[in-house]
PDB file of C-alpha atoms in Angstrom:
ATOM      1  CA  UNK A 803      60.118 111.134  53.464  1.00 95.00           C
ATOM      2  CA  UNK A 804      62.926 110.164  51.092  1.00 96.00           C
ATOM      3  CA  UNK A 805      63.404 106.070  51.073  1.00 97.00           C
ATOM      4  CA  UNK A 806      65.614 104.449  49.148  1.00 98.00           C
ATOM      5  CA  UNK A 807      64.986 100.572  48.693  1.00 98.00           C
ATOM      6  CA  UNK A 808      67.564  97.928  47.234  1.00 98.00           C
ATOM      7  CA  UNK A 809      67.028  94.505  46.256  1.00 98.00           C
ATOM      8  CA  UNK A 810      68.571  91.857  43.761  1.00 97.00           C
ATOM      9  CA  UNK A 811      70.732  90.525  45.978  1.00 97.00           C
ATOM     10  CA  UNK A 812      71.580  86.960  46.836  1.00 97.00           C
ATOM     11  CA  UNK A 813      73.693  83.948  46.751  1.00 98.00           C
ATOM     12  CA  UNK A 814      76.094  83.495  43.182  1.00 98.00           C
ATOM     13  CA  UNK A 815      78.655  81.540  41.948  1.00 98.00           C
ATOM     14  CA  UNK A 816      81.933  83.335  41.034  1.00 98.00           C
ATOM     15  CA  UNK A 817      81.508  84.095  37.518  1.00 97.00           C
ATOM     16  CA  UNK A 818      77.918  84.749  37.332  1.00 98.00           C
ATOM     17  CA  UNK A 819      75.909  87.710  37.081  1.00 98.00           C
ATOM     18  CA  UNK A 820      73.538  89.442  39.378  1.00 98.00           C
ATOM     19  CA  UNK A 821      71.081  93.073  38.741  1.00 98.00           C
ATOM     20  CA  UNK A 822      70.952  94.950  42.187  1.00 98.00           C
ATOM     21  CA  UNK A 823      67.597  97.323  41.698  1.00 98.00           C
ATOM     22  CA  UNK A 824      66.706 100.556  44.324  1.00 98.00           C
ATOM     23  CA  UNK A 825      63.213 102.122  43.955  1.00 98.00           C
ATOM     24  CA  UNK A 826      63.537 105.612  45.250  1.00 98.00           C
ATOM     25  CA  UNK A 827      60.547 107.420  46.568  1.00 97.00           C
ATOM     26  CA  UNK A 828      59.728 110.340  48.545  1.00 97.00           C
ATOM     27  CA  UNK A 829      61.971 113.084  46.408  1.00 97.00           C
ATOM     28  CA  UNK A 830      62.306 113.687  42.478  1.00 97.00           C
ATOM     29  CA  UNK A 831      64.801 111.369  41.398  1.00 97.00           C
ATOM     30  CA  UNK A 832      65.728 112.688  38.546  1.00 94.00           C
ATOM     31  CA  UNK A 833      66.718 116.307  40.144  1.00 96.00           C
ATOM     32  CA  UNK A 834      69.941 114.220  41.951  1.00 96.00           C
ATOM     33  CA  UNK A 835      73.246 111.788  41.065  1.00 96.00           C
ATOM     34  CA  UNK A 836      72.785 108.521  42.529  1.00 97.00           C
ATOM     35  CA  UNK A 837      75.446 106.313  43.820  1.00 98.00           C
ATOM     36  CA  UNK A 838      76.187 102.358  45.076  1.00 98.00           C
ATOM     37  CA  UNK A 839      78.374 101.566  48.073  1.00 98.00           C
ATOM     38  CA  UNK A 840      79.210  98.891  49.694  1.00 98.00           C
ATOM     39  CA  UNK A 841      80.615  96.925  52.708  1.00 97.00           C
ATOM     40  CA  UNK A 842      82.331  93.571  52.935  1.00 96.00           C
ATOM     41  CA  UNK A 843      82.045  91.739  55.932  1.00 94.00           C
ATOM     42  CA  UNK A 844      83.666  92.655  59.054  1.00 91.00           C
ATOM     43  CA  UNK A 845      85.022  96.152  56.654  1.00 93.00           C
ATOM     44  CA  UNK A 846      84.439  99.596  56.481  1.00 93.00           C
ATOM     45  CA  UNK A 847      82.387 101.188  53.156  1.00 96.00           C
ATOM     46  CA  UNK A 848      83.786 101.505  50.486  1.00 97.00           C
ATOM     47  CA  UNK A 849      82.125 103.549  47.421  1.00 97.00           C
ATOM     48  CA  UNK A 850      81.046 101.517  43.975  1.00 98.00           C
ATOM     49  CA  UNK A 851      79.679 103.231  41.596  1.00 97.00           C
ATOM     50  CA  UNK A 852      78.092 107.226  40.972  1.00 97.00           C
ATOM     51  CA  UNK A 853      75.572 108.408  38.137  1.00 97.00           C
ATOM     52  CA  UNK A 854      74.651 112.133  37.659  1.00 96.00           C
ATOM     53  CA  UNK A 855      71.162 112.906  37.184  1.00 95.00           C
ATOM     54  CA  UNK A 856      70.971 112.582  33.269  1.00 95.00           C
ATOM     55  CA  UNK A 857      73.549 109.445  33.092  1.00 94.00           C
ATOM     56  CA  UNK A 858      75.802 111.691  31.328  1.00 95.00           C
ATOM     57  CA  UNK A 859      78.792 111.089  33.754  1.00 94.00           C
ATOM     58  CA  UNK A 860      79.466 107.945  35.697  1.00 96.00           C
ATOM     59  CA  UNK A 861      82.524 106.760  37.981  1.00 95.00           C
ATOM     60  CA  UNK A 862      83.755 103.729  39.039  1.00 96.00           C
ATOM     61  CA  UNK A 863      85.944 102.032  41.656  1.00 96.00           C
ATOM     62  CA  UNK A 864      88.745 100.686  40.359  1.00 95.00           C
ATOM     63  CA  UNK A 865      87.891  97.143  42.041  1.00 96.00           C
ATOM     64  CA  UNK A 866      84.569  97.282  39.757  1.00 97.00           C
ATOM     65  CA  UNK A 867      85.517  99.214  36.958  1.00 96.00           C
ATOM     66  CA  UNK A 868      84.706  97.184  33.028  1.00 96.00           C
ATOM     67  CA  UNK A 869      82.554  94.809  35.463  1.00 98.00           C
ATOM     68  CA  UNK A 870      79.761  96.359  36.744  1.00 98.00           C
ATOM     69  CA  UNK A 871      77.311  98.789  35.161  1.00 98.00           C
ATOM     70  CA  UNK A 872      75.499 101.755  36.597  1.00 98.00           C
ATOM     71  CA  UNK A 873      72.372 102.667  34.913  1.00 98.00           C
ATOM     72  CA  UNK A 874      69.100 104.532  36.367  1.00 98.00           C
ATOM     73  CA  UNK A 875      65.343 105.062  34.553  1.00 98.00           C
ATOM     74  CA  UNK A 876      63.877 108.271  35.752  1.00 97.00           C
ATOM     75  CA  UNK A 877      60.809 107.620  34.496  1.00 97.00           C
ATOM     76  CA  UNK A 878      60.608 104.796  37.023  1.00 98.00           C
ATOM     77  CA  UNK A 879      62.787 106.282  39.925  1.00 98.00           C
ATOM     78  CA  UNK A 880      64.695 103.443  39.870  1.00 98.00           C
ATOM     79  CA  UNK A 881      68.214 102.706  39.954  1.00 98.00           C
ATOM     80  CA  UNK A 882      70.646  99.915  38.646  1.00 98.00           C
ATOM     81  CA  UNK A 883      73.939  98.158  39.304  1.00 98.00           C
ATOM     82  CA  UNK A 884      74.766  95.127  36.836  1.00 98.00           C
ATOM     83  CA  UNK A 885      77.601  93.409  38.046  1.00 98.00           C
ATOM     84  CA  UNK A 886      78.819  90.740  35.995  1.00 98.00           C
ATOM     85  CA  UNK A 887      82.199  88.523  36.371  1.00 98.00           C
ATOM     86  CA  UNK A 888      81.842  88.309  40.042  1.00 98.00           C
ATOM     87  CA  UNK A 889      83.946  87.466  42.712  1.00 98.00           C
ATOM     88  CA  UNK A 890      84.335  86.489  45.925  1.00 97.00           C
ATOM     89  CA  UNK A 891      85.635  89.510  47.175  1.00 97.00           C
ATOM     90  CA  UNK A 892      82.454  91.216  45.782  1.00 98.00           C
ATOM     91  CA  UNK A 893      80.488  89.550  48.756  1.00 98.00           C
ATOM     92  CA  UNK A 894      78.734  92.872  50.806  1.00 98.00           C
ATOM     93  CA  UNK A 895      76.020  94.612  51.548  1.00 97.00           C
ATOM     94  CA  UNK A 896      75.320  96.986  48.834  1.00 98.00           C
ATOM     95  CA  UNK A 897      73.776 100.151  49.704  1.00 98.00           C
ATOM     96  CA  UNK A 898      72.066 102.804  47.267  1.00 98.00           C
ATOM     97  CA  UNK A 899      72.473 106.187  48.274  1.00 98.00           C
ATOM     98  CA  UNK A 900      71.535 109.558  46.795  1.00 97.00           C
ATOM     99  CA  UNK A 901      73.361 112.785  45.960  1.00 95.00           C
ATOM    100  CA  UNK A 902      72.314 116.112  47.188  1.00 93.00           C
ATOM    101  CA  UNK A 903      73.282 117.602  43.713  1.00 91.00           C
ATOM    102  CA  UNK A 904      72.650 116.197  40.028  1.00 87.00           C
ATOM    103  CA  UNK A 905      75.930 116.586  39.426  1.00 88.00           C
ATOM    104  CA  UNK A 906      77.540 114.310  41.901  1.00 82.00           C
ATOM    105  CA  UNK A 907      78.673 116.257  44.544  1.00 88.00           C
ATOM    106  CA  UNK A 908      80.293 112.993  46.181  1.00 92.00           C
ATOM    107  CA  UNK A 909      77.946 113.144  49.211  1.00 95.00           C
ATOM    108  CA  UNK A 910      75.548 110.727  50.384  1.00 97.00           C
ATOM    109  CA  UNK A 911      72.541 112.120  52.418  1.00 96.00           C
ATOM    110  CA  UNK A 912      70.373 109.142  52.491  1.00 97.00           C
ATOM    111  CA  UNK A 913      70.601 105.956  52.359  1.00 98.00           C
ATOM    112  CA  UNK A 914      69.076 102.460  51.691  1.00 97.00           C
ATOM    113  CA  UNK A 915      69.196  99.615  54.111  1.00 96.00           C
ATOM    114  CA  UNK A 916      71.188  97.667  51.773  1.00 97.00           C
ATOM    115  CA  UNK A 917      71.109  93.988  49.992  1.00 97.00           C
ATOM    116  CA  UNK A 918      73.392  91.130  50.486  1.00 98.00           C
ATOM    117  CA  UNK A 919      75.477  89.461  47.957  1.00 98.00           C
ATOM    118  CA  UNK A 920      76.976  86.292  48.169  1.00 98.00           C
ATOM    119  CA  UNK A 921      79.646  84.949  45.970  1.00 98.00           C
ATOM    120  CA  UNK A 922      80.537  81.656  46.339  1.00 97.00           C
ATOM    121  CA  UNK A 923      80.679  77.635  44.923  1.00 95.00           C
TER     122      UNK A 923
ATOM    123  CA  UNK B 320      93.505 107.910  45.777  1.00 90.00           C
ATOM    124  CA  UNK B 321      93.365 109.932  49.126  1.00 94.00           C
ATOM    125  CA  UNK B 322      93.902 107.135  51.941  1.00 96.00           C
ATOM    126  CA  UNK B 323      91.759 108.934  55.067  1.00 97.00           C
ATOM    127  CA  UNK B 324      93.194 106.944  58.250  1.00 97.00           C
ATOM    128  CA  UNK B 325      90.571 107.254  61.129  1.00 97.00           C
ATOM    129  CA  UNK B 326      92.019 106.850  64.707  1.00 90.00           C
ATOM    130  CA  UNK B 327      91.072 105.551  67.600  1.00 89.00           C
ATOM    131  CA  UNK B 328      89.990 102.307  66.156  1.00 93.00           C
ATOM    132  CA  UNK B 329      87.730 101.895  69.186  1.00 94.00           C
ATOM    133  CA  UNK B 330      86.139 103.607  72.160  1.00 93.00           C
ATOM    134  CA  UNK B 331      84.489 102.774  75.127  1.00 93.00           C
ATOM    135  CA  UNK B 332      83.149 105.688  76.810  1.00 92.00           C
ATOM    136  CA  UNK B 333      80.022 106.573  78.969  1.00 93.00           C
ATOM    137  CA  UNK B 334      76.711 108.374  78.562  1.00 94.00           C
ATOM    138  CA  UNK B 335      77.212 112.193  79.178  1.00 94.00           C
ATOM    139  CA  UNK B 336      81.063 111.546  78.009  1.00 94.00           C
ATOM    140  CA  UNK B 337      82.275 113.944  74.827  1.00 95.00           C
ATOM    141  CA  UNK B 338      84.790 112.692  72.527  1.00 94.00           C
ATOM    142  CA  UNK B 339      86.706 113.310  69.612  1.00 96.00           C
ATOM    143  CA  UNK B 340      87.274 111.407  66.592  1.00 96.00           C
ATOM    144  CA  UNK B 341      89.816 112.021  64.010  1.00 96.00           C
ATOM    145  CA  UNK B 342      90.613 111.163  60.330  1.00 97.00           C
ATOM    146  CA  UNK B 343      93.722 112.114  58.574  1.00 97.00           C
ATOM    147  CA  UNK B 344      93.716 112.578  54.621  1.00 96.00           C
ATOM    148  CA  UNK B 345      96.714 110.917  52.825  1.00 96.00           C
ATOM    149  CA  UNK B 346      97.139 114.436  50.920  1.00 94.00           C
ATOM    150  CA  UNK B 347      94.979 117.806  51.435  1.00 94.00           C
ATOM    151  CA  UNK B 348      90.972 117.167  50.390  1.00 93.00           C
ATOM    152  CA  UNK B 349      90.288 119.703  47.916  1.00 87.00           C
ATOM    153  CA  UNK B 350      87.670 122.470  49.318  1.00 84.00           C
ATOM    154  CA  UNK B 351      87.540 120.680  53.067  1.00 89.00           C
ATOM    155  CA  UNK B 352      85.266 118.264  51.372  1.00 95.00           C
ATOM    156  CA  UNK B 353      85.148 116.239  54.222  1.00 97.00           C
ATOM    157  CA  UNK B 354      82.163 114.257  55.218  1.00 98.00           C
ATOM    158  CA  UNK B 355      81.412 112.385  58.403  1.00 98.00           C
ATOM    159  CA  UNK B 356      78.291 109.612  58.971  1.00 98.00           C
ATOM    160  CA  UNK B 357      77.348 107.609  61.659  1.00 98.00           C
ATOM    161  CA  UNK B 358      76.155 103.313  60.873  1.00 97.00           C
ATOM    162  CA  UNK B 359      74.368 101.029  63.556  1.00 95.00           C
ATOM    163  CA  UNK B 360      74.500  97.366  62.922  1.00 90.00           C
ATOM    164  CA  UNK B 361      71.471  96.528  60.454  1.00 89.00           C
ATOM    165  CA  UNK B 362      70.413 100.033  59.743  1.00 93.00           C
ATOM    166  CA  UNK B 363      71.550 102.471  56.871  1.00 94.00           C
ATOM    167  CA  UNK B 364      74.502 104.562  57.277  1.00 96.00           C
ATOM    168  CA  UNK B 365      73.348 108.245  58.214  1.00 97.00           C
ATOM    169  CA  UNK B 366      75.311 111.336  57.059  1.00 98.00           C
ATOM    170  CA  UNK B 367      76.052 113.445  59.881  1.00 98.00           C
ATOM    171  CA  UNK B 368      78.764 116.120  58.777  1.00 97.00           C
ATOM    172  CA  UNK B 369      79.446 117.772  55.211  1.00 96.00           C
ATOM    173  CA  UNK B 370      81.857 120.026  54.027  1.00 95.00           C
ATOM    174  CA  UNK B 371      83.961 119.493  57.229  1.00 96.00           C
ATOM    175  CA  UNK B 372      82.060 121.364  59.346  1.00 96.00           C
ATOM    176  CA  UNK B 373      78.300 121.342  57.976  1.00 96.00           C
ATOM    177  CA  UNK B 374      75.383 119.814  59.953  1.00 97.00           C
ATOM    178  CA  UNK B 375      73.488 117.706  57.569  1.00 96.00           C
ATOM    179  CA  UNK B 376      69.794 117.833  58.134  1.00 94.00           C
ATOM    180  CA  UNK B 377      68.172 117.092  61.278  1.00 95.00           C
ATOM    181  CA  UNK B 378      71.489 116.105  63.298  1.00 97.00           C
ATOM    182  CA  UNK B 379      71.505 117.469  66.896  1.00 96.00           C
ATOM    183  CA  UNK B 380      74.115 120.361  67.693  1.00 95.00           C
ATOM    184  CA  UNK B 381      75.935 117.605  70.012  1.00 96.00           C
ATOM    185  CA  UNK B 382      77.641 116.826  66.845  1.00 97.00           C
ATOM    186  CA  UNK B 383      80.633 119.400  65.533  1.00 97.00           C
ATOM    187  CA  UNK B 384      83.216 119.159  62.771  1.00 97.00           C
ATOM    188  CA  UNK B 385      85.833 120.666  62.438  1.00 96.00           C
ATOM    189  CA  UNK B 386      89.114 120.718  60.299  1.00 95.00           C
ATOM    190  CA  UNK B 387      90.725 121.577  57.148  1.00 94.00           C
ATOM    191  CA  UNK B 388      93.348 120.344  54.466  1.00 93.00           C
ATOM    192  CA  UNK B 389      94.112 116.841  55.642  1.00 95.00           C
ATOM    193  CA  UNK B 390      93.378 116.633  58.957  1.00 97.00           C
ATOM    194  CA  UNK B 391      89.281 116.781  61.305  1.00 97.00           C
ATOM    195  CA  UNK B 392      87.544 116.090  63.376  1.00 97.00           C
ATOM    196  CA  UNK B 393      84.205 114.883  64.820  1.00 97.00           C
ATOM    197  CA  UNK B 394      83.601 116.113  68.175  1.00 97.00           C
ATOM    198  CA  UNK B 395      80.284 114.438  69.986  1.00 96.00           C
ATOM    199  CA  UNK B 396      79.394 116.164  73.000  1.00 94.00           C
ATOM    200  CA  UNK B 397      77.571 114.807  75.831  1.00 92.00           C
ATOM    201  CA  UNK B 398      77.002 111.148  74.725  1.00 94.00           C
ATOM    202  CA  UNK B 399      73.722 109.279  74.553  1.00 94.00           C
ATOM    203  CA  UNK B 400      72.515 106.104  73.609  1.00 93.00           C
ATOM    204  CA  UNK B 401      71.789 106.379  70.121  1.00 94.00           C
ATOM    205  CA  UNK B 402      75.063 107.914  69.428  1.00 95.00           C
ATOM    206  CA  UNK B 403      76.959 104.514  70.172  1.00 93.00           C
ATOM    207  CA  UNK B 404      77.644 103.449  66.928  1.00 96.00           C
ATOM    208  CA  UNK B 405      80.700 103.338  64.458  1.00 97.00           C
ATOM    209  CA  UNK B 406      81.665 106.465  62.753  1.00 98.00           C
ATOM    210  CA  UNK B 407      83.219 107.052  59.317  1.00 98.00           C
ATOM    211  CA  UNK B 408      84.593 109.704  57.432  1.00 98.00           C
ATOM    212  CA  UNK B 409      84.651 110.267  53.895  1.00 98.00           C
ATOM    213  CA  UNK B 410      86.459 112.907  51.427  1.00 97.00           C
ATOM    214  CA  UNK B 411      84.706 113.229  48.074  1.00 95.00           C
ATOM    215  CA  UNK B 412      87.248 116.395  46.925  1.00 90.00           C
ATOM    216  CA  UNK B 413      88.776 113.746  44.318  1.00 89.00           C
ATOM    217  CA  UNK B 414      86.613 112.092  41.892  1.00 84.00           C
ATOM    218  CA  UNK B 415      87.714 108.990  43.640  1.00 90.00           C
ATOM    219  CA  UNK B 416      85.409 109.017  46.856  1.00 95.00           C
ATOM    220  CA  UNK B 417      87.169 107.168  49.527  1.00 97.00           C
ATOM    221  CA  UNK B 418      86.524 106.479  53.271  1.00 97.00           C
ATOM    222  CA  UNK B 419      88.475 105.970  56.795  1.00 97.00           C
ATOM    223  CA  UNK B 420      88.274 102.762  58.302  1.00 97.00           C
ATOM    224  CA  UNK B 421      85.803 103.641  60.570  1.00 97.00           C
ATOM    225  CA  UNK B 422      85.829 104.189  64.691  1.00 97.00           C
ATOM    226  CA  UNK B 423      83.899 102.084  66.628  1.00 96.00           C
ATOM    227  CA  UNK B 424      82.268 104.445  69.751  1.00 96.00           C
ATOM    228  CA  UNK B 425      80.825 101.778  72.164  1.00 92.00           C
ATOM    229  CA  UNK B 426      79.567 101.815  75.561  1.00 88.00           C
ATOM    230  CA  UNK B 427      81.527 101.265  78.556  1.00 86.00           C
TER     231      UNK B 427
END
């Protein structure tokens, strides 16, 4: 059974930094692209980040783009978002999600149950 | 960016009810790559549709897509109570993945 677990999240002041982590289990994570996406409150999804299967090509949203950081270890079958510099507006659930391809077909077939951020003062 | 607009914003239908659920792409999605996935308050969005009209695994046959260049469709036959959820659509034929703003299937 594939399961996808995300945590790192919390309450930060604008500005700060926070890691988001997802442990992946239940498939070989290094066979597929990974991605982040996330929801604001009371708003639809709206995608973050991607990462094909060898970190050789990785997107961004605009919104996040020279902020955060997508990174993965496969030897760990974990996955990574750094976001640094961040704002209020970056308050939402942030959900891990994998790929069916390594190359980053765009879809997301499963899904974690997410982790909340909070950015505020 | 390809804007997908989703319409209705909200349904209230019955069990045994069918319904249909459209999105509308901003410009064509390259390849009908068109995806559809259903989220439940507190619980991980599920992917229900790819490729426009693909079942993704395990998803009953109550749920059909259907569609191509900038307009689908999610058609739900036969309603039941798991299926009242919101529903979102997604187009990942530009290397900007965007989504609609979701419809929101509850129960009357």
């Amino acid at each position: 059974e594939v399961q996808l677990v995300e945590s790192g999240g919390g309450l930060v002041q604008p500005g700060r930094s926070l890691r988001l982590s997802c442990a992946a289990s239940g498939f070989t994570f290094d066979d597929y692209a990974m991605h982040w996406v996330r929801q604001r409150p009371g708003k639809g999804l709206e995608w973050v980040s991607s990462i094909t299967w060898e970190s050789r090509n990785i997107a961004y949203a605009d919104s996040v783009k020279a902020r955060f950081t997508i990174s993965r270890d496969n030897a760990k079958n974990s996955l990574y978002l750094q976001m640094n510099s961040l704002r209020p507006e970056d308050t939402a659930f942030y959900y891990c999600a994998k790929d069916p391809s390594g190359s980053s077909l765009g879809v997301f077939d499963y899904w974690g149950q997410g982790t909340l951020v909070t950015v505020s003062s | 960016e390809i804007v997908l607009t989703q319409s209705p914003g909200t349904l209230s239908l019955s069990l045994g009810e069918s319904v249909t659920l459209s999105c509308r792409a901003s410009q064509s999605v390259s390849s009908d790559y068109l995806a559809w996935y259903q989220h439940k308050p507190g619980q991980a969005p599920r992917l229900l549709i790819y490729g426009a009209s693909r079942r993704a695994t395990d998803i009953p046959d109550r749920f059909s897509g259907s569609g191509s260049g900038s307009d689908f469709t999610l058609t739900i036959s036969r309603l039941e109570p798991e299926d009242f959820a919101v529903y979102y659509c997604q187009q990942y034929g530009s290397s900007r993945f965007t989504f609609g703003p979701g419809t929101k299937v509850d129960i009357k």
